[in-house]
Coordinates of C-alpha atoms and ligand atoms in Angstrom, one line a residue:
X1 CA 6.1 14.7 8.3
X2 CA 9.2 13.4 10.0
X3 CA 12.4 12.3 8.4
X4 CA 14.5 9.3 9.1
X5 CA 17.2 7.5 7.2
X6 CA 16.2 4.1 8.3
X7 CA 14.8 1.5 5.8
X8 CA 12.1 0.3 6.3
X9 CA 10.9 3.5 8.1
X10 CA 10.3 2.9 11.8
X11 CA 6.8 4.3 11.9
X12 CA 4.2 2.5 13.8
X13 CA 0.4 2.5 13.7
X14 CA -2.0 2.4 16.6
X15 CA -4.9 1.6 14.4
X16 CA -7.0 -1.5 15.2
X17 CA -6.9 -4.6 13.1
X18 CA -7.5 -3.8 9.5
X19 CA -8.6 -5.8 6.5
X20 CA -7.6 -4.2 3.2
X21 CA -8.8 -4.8 -0.3
X22 CA -6.6 -3.3 -3.1
X23 CA -8.3 -3.1 -6.6
X24 CA -6.2 -3.4 -9.7
X25 CA -3.6 -5.6 -11.4
X26 CA -0.5 -3.4 -12.0
X27 CA 2.8 -2.7 -10.3
X28 CA 1.2 0.1 -8.4
X29 CA -1.2 -2.3 -6.8
X30 CA 1.5 -4.8 -6.0
X31 CA 3.4 -2.0 -4.2
X32 CA 0.2 -0.8 -2.4
X33 CA -0.6 -4.3 -1.2
X34 CA 3.0 -4.9 -0.1
X35 CA 3.1 -1.6 1.8
X36 CA -0.3 -2.2 3.5
X37 CA 0.6 -5.8 4.4
X38 CA 3.6 -4.6 6.4
X39 CA 1.6 -2.0 8.4
X40 CA 1.2 -2.9 12.0
X41 CA -2.5 -3.6 12.7
X42 CA -3.2 -4.9 9.2
X43 CA -4.5 -8.4 9.5
X44 CA -5.2 -9.3 5.9
X45 CA -4.8 -7.8 2.4
X46 CA -6.7 -9.0 -0.7
X47 CA -5.9 -7.9 -4.2
X48 CA -8.5 -8.1 -7.0
X49 CA -7.6 -9.3 -9.4
X50 CA -3.8 -8.8 -8.8
X51 CA -1.0 -10.3 -10.8
X52 CA 1.7 -12.9 -10.6
X53 CA 3.5 -10.9 -7.9
X54 CA 0.6 -10.3 -5.6
X55 CA -0.4 -14.0 -6.0
X56 CA 2.9 -14.8 -4.2
X57 CA 3.0 -11.9 -1.8
X58 CA 3.2 -12.9 1.9
X59 CA 0.2 -11.7 3.8
X60 CA -1.8 -11.2 0.7
X61 CA -4.5 -13.1 -1.1
X62 CA -5.8 -12.9 -4.7
X63 CA -9.5 -12.5 -5.5
X64 CA -10.4 -13.4 -9.0
X65 CA -12.7 -10.4 -9.5
X66 CA -12.3 -8.0 -12.3
X67 CA -11.7 -4.3 -11.4
X68 CA -14.8 -3.4 -13.5
X69 CA -17.1 -5.8 -11.6
X70 CA -18.6 -3.3 -9.1
X71 CA -21.2 -5.7 -7.7
X72 CA -18.7 -8.5 -7.3
X73 CA -16.2 -6.3 -5.5
X74 CA -18.9 -4.9 -3.2
X75 CA -20.1 -8.4 -2.4
X76 CA -16.7 -9.8 -1.7
X77 CA -15.6 -6.8 0.4
X78 CA -18.7 -7.1 2.6
X79 CA -18.4 -10.8 3.0
X80 CA -14.7 -10.5 3.9
X81 CA -15.3 -7.7 6.4
X82 CA -13.0 -5.3 4.6
X83 CA -12.1 -2.2 6.6
X84 CA -10.8 -0.2 3.6
X85 CA -10.8 -0.5 -0.2
X86 CA -8.0 1.1 -2.0
X87 CA -8.7 1.6 -5.7
X88 CA -5.6 1.7 -7.8
X89 CA -6.5 2.5 -11.5
X90 CA -8.3 5.5 -12.9
X91 CA -10.8 3.5 -15.1
X92 CA -12.8 2.0 -12.2
X93 CA -12.8 5.3 -10.4
X94 CA -14.1 7.2 -13.4
X95 CA -16.8 4.5 -13.8
X96 CA -18.0 5.1 -10.2
X97 CA -16.6 2.1 -8.4
X98 CA -15.8 4.2 -5.2
X99 CA -19.4 5.6 -5.3
X100 CA -20.9 2.1 -5.5
X101 CA -18.7 0.8 -2.7
X102 CA -19.4 3.8 -0.5
X103 CA -23.2 3.4 -1.1
X104 CA -22.7 -0.2 0.1
X105 CA -21.3 1.1 3.4
X106 CA -17.5 0.7 2.7
X107 CA -14.7 3.0 3.4
X108 CA -12.9 3.7 0.1
X109 CA -9.6 5.4 -0.7
X110 CA -10.3 6.9 -4.2
X111 CA -12.5 9.6 -5.4
X112 CA -16.0 9.1 -6.8
X113 CA -16.8 9.5 -10.5
X114 CA -17.3 13.3 -9.9
X115 CA -13.8 13.8 -8.5
X116 CA -12.2 11.4 -11.0
X117 CA -13.1 13.9 -13.7
X118 CA -9.9 15.6 -12.7
X119 CA -8.3 12.9 -14.8
X120 CA -11.2 11.6 -16.9
X121 CA -12.0 14.9 -18.6
X122 CA -9.2 17.2 -19.6
X123 CA -11.7 20.0 -20.5
X124 CA -13.3 19.7 -17.0
X125 CA -9.9 19.7 -15.3
X126 CA -8.7 22.8 -17.3
X127 CA -11.9 24.7 -16.5
X128 CA -11.4 23.9 -12.8
X129 CA -7.8 25.0 -12.9
X130 CA -8.7 28.3 -14.6
X131 CA -11.5 28.9 -12.0
X132 CA -9.1 28.1 -9.2
X133 CA -6.2 30.2 -10.5
X134 CA -4.0 27.1 -10.7
X135 CA -0.9 27.7 -13.0
X136 CA -1.2 25.6 -16.1
X137 CA -0.7 25.9 -19.9
X138 CA -3.1 28.2 -21.8
X139 CA -5.7 26.2 -23.6
X140 CA -8.7 26.0 -25.9
X141 CA -11.4 23.4 -25.6
X142 CA -13.0 22.1 -28.8
X143 CA -15.9 19.7 -29.5
X144 CA -15.6 19.5 -33.2
X145 CA -12.9 19.1 -35.8
X146 CA -13.8 22.5 -37.4
X147 CA -13.7 24.3 -34.0
X148 CA -10.2 22.8 -33.3
X149 CA -8.8 23.6 -36.7
X150 CA -10.1 27.2 -36.4
X151 CA -8.1 27.5 -33.2
X152 CA -5.0 26.2 -34.9
X153 CA -5.5 28.5 -37.9
X154 CA -5.8 31.5 -35.5
X155 CA -2.8 30.6 -33.4
X156 CA -0.6 29.7 -36.3
X157 CA 1.9 27.6 -34.2
X158 CA 2.2 24.0 -33.2
X159 CA 0.0 23.1 -30.2
X160 CA -0.3 20.2 -27.8
X161 CA -3.4 18.1 -28.7
X162 CA -5.2 16.1 -25.9
X163 CA -8.2 13.8 -26.3
X164 CA -10.7 14.8 -23.6
X165 CA -11.2 11.5 -22.0
X166 CA -9.2 8.5 -20.7
X167 CA -7.0 7.2 -23.4
X168 CA -4.6 4.9 -21.5
X169 CA -1.8 7.5 -21.6
X170 CA -1.9 7.7 -25.4
X171 CA -4.2 10.6 -25.9
X172 CA -1.6 13.4 -25.9
X173 CA 0.4 14.6 -28.9
X174 CA 3.1 17.2 -28.3
X175 CA 3.2 18.4 -31.9
X176 CA 6.4 19.7 -33.5
X177 CA 4.7 21.4 -36.4
X178 CA 1.4 22.9 -37.5
X179 CA 1.0 19.9 -39.8
X180 CA 1.5 17.4 -36.9
X181 CA -1.0 19.4 -34.8
X182 CA -3.6 19.1 -37.7
X183 CA -2.9 15.4 -38.0
X184 CA -3.4 14.8 -34.3
X185 CA -6.7 16.8 -34.4
X186 CA -7.9 14.7 -37.4
X187 CA -6.9 11.5 -35.6
X188 CA -9.0 12.3 -32.5
X189 CA -12.1 13.2 -34.4
X190 CA -11.7 10.2 -36.7
X191 CA -12.4 8.2 -33.5
X192 CA -8.9 6.9 -32.7
X193 CA -9.7 7.1 -29.0
X194 CA -13.4 6.1 -29.2
X195 CA -15.5 8.0 -26.7
X196 CA -12.5 9.6 -25.2
X197 CA -12.0 11.5 -28.4
X198 CA -15.3 13.2 -29.0
X199 CA -13.8 16.4 -27.8
X200 CA -10.3 17.7 -27.1
X201 CA -8.1 20.3 -25.5
X202 CA -5.5 22.3 -27.4
X203 CA -2.7 23.6 -25.2
X204 CA 0.2 25.9 -25.6
X205 CA 3.4 24.0 -25.5
X206 CA 5.5 24.5 -22.3
X207 CA 9.0 23.3 -21.7
X208 CA 11.0 22.3 -18.7
X209 CA 11.6 19.3 -16.5
X210 CA 8.6 17.3 -15.3
X211 CA 7.9 16.1 -11.8
X212 CA 5.0 14.4 -10.1
X213 CA 3.5 15.4 -6.7
X214 CA 1.1 13.2 -4.8
X215 CA -1.3 14.6 -2.1
X216 CA -3.2 12.1 0.0
X217 CA -6.4 13.8 1.0
X218 CA -9.8 13.4 2.8
X219 CA -11.1 16.4 0.9
X220 CA -10.0 19.0 3.5
X221 CA -6.6 18.1 4.9
X222 CA -3.7 16.8 2.8
X223 CA -0.4 15.0 3.3
X224 CA 2.2 15.4 0.5
X225 CA 4.5 12.6 -0.5
X226 CA 8.1 13.2 -1.7
X227 CA 8.1 14.5 -5.3
X228 CA 9.0 11.8 -7.9
X229 CA 10.3 11.8 -11.4
X230 CA 9.1 9.4 -14.0
X231 CA 10.8 8.4 -17.3
X232 CA 8.1 8.2 -19.9
X233 CA 10.0 7.4 -23.0
X234 CA 10.9 3.8 -23.9
X235 CA 14.5 4.6 -25.1
X236 CA 17.7 5.6 -23.3
X237 CA 18.4 9.3 -23.4
X238 CA 14.6 9.9 -23.2
X239 CA 14.0 9.0 -26.8
X240 CA 11.3 7.0 -28.6
X241 CA 7.6 6.6 -28.0
X242 CA 5.9 7.4 -24.6
X243 CA 5.2 4.5 -22.3
X244 CA 3.3 4.2 -19.0
X245 CA 6.7 4.9 -17.3
X246 CA 10.0 3.0 -17.5
X247 CA 11.4 4.0 -14.1
X248 CA 11.3 6.6 -11.5
X249 CA 13.1 8.0 -8.5
X250 CA 12.2 10.0 -5.4
X251 CA 12.6 12.4 -3.8
X252 CA 13.3 14.4 -7.0
X253 CA 15.7 17.2 -6.1
X254 CA 13.9 19.3 -8.7
X255 CA 11.5 20.4 -6.0
X256 CA 13.0 21.2 -2.6
X257 CA 10.9 21.6 0.5
X258 CA 10.2 25.2 -0.2
X259 CA 9.2 24.5 -3.8
X260 CA 7.0 21.7 -2.7
X261 CA 5.3 24.0 -0.2
X262 CA 4.7 26.4 -3.1
X263 CA 3.0 23.6 -5.0
X264 CA 0.8 22.9 -2.0
X265 CA -0.2 26.6 -1.8
X266 CA -0.6 27.4 -5.5
X267 CA -1.7 24.1 -6.9
X268 CA -3.1 21.6 -4.5
X269 CA -5.0 23.8 -1.9
X270 CA -6.8 25.8 -4.6
X271 CA -7.7 22.6 -6.5
X272 CA -9.1 21.0 -3.4
X273 CA -11.1 24.2 -2.7
X274 CA -12.4 24.3 -6.2
X275 CA -13.5 20.7 -5.9
X276 CA -15.3 21.5 -2.6
X277 CA -17.0 24.4 -4.3
X278 CA -18.4 22.0 -6.8
X279 CA -19.7 19.9 -4.0
X280 CA -17.1 17.2 -4.5
X281 CA -15.8 15.4 -1.4
X282 CA -12.5 14.1 -2.8
X283 CA -11.1 11.2 -0.8
X284 CA -8.0 9.7 -2.3
X285 CA -4.8 10.9 -4.0
X286 CA -4.4 13.9 -6.2
X287 CA -1.5 13.4 -8.6
X288 CA -0.3 16.7 -10.1
X289 CA 2.0 16.2 -13.1
X290 CA 4.0 19.4 -13.1
X291 CA 6.3 21.1 -15.6
X292 CA 8.9 23.4 -14.1
X293 CA 8.9 26.2 -16.6
X294 CA 10.9 29.4 -16.3
X295 CA 8.1 31.1 -14.5
X296 CA 7.4 28.3 -12.0
X297 CA 5.6 25.0 -11.7
X298 CA 2.6 24.6 -14.0
X299 CA 0.2 21.7 -14.1
X300 CA 0.5 19.5 -17.1
X301 CA -2.2 17.1 -16.0
X302 CA -4.0 15.9 -12.9
X303 CA -4.6 12.2 -12.2
X304 CA -7.0 10.8 -9.7
X305 CA -4.7 7.9 -8.6
X306 CA -1.1 7.1 -7.8
X307 CA 1.4 7.1 -10.6
X308 CA 2.8 3.9 -11.9
X309 CA 5.8 3.4 -11.4
X310 CA 6.0 6.4 -9.0
X311 CA 3.9 4.5 -6.5
X312 CA 6.4 1.6 -6.5
X313 CA 9.2 4.1 -5.9
X314 CA 7.4 5.9 -3.0
X315 CA 5.8 3.1 -1.0
X316 CA 9.1 1.7 0.4
X317 CA 9.8 5.2 1.9
X318 CA 6.5 5.3 3.8
X319 CA 6.1 4.2 7.4
X320 CA 3.7 1.8 9.0
X321 CA 1.1 4.5 9.5
X322 CA 0.2 4.2 5.8
X323 CA -2.9 2.0 6.4
X324 CA -4.2 4.3 9.1
X325 CA -3.6 7.4 6.9
X326 CA -5.4 6.0 3.9
X327 CA -8.2 4.9 6.1
X328 CA -8.4 8.4 7.6
X329 CA -8.6 9.8 4.1
X330 CA -11.5 7.5 3.3
X331 CA -13.2 8.4 6.6
X332 CA -12.7 12.2 6.4
X333 CA -10.5 12.2 9.5
X334 CA -7.1 12.9 8.1
X335 CA -6.5 15.7 10.6
X336 CA -6.6 13.1 13.4
X337 CA -4.4 10.5 11.7
X338 CA -0.9 9.6 13.0
X339 CA 1.8 11.6 11.1
X340 CA 3.1 9.6 8.2
X341 CA 6.7 8.7 8.6
X342 CA 8.7 9.3 5.5
X343 CA 12.3 8.0 5.2
X344 CA 14.9 10.5 4.3
X345 CA 16.9 8.5 1.8
X346 CA 16.7 7.9 -1.9
X347 CA 14.4 5.4 -3.7
X348 CA 15.2 4.2 -7.2
X349 CA 12.9 2.2 -9.5
X350 CA 13.7 0.4 -12.8
X351 CA 10.9 -1.2 -14.8
X352 CA 11.5 -4.2 -17.0
X353 CA 9.0 -4.5 -20.0
X354 CA 8.2 -7.2 -22.5
X355 CA 9.8 -7.2 -26.0
X356 CA 7.8 -4.9 -28.3
X357 CA 6.5 -2.5 -25.5
X358 CA 4.9 0.0 -25.9
X359 CA 3.6 -1.7 -29.1
X360 CA 2.4 -5.2 -29.4
X361 CA 4.3 -7.4 -26.9
X362 CA 5.3 -11.0 -26.6
X363 CA 3.6 -12.8 -23.7
X364 CA 3.8 -16.1 -21.9
X365 CA 7.5 -16.2 -21.3
X366 CA 8.6 -17.8 -18.0
X367 CA 10.1 -15.3 -15.5
X368 CA 13.1 -16.6 -13.7
X369 CA 14.2 -14.8 -10.5
X370 CA 17.0 -15.4 -8.1
X371 CA 16.5 -14.1 -4.5
X372 CA 16.9 -10.3 -4.7
X373 CA 14.6 -8.8 -2.1
X374 CA 16.0 -7.3 1.1
X375 CA 14.6 -4.7 3.5
X376 CA 16.0 -2.2 1.1
X377 CA 15.1 -3.8 -2.2
X378 CA 11.8 -4.9 -3.6
X379 CA 10.5 -6.7 -6.6
X380 CA 7.0 -5.6 -7.7
X381 CA 5.2 -7.4 -10.5
X382 CA 2.9 -5.8 -13.1
X383 CA 2.2 -7.6 -16.3
X384 CA 2.7 -11.2 -15.0
X385 CA 0.6 -14.1 -14.2
X386 CA 1.1 -17.1 -11.9
X387 CA 0.2 -20.3 -13.8
X388 CA -1.4 -23.3 -12.0
X389 CA 2.0 -25.1 -12.4
X390 CA 3.5 -22.4 -10.2
X391 CA 5.4 -20.8 -13.0
X392 CA 5.2 -17.0 -13.3
X393 CA 4.9 -15.9 -16.9
X394 CA 4.9 -12.5 -18.7
X395 CA 1.4 -11.2 -19.4
X396 CA 1.6 -7.6 -20.3
X397 CA 3.7 -4.6 -21.4
X398 CA 5.4 -3.6 -18.3
X399 CA 6.3 -6.9 -16.6
X400 CA 7.9 -5.9 -13.3
X401 CA 10.0 -3.4 -11.4
X402 CA 12.9 -3.5 -9.0
X403 CA 13.0 -0.7 -6.4
X404 CA 15.9 0.0 -4.1
X405 CA 16.6 2.5 -1.3
X406 CA 19.9 3.8 -0.1
X407 CA 21.5 7.0 1.3
X408 CA 22.1 8.4 -2.1
X409 CA 20.9 7.9 -5.7
X410 CA 24.1 6.3 -6.9
X411 CA 23.8 3.5 -4.4
X412 CA 20.1 3.2 -4.8
X413 CA 20.3 2.7 -8.6
X414 CA 23.3 0.4 -8.3
X415 CA 21.2 -1.8 -6.0
X416 CA 18.1 -1.6 -8.3
X417 CA 20.2 -2.7 -11.3
X418 CA 22.0 -5.4 -9.4
X419 CA 18.5 -6.7 -8.4
X420 CA 17.4 -6.6 -12.0
X421 CA 20.4 -8.7 -12.9
X422 CA 18.8 -11.5 -10.9
X423 CA 15.7 -11.5 -13.2
X424 CA 15.5 -13.1 -16.6
X425 CA 12.9 -13.7 -19.2
X426 CA 12.9 -13.9 -23.0
X427 CA 12.6 -10.4 -24.5
X428 CA 13.3 -8.6 -21.2
X429 CA 13.6 -4.9 -22.0
X430 CA 14.7 -2.1 -19.7
X431 CA 16.5 1.3 -19.8
X432 CA 20.0 1.4 -18.2
X433 CA 19.9 5.1 -17.7
X434 CA 17.0 5.5 -15.3
X435 CA 17.9 8.4 -12.9
X436 CA 20.5 9.8 -15.2
X437 CA 19.4 13.2 -13.9
X438 CA 20.6 12.4 -10.4
X439 CA 23.3 9.8 -10.9
X440 CA 27.0 10.5 -11.1
X441 CA 27.9 6.9 -12.0
Ligands
AMP1 P1 -0.1 13.5 -20.2 O1 -0.7 12.2 -20.9 O2 -1.1 14.6 -20.0 O3 0.7 13.2 -19.0 O4 0.9 14.0 -21.3 C1 2.0 13.3 -21.7 C2 3.2 14.1 -21.8 O5 3.0 15.1 -22.8 C3 3.6 14.9 -20.6 O6 4.3 14.1 -19.7 C4 4.4 15.9 -21.1 O7 5.7 15.5 -21.4 C5 3.8 16.2 -22.5 N1 2.9 17.4 -22.4 C6 1.6 17.4 -22.0 N2 1.1 18.7 -22.0 C7 2.2 19.5 -22.4 C8 2.3 20.9 -22.7 N3 1.3 21.7 -22.5 N4 3.5 21.3 -23.1 C9 4.5 20.5 -23.3 N5 4.5 19.2 -23.1 C10 3.3 18.6 -22.7
LIG2 N1 3.8 7.2 -14.5 C1 2.8 8.0 -15.1 C2 1.4 7.7 -14.7 O1 1.1 6.9 -13.9 O2 0.5 8.3 -15.3

């Protein structure tokens, strides 16, 4: 890892011409497509199905194929001569998209269904952490209501309740009381999360600031990205219901280089080793959601993909070797990849959502933007759609994000908010206090 304070980073890539396919439709995929398109050696980027932002991105083409259409994606990737498929979201990974594409002869950045269990089954992930000695919250797995209630009875204190499977970020309740814990358990076994809620994990409640760490890996070697901090609550002052993430910044000073190295040694290396021991060849990103408790960093959750909006925040800091590095992860040759250049400055990301988010949202409002992108500022779309008339309209909860880089967080956030001032749509909703942890202004 080398540091520079230049934006965009000056890294280069010696890789041969590459043709990239990014699967997904969120802000994360917009940022990935943008970052790959600017890598030297990348000839073409397709996004399936993409959004209103990727449809207008220079060097990038939309493919109208759903992220769940494994055969359609395989066929298109082979026809287009794609060098690397980068799978953005967890759902397709858990459903075995990477396995299907690999079986068809493609290089894929993203774990197979076995590795994706790190995110897709909380029970499986907790058992792996226990086995690997990874610091995490104490837990109890339960496969029935009575089993879960018996744990609660025995513990006699509020617990964190987590549906076992994928629940679109809504499967976790940090209960304040025993009564709330009981209600959350009942909710899960009454089928609120469908199949994801046929079993659950109860955890002891930890406290402390949260930070996300991302390791790019080919199953043996790993490259860590700067730690990022997300803002999960909808309301200013970190209040109100949880969302997918309303903004982020990186590098989060919560983890300095020495602390990040500790996370590598105590969390990521043992996790990779435990995956290997299970016969899992994990090629993609391991996202460790950490809580910095009094006795050190503990894993709150693992995800098998980039965070959103952490990905939007991080991509502008990465150099032109990114495509070669992701390809090397997919091919199992990360130890031979060019070092990934990481810019030394600060990146700030502010998400704008639709009115009503994270509940029922209004859609179909025209998005008006004045020019706002510069080499140090990006606009990444998420829940948006480009209509045939050429108008871009809102089409989801989180609509877009503005990301900016500068030498310090005050300047980076000032620029991100100034960029957001150039965007307008009916019901536009965003937090004005993103980065309050690191801003003086
Ligand atoms: P998750 O969906 O697993 O990311 O959890 C959502 C949020 O719940 C996390 O970002 C934490 O804020 C909180 N959380 C999860 N597990 C715990 C825990 N064991 N103790 C305290 N808070 C937790
Ligand atoms: N920003 C949190 C996530 O992607 O899960």
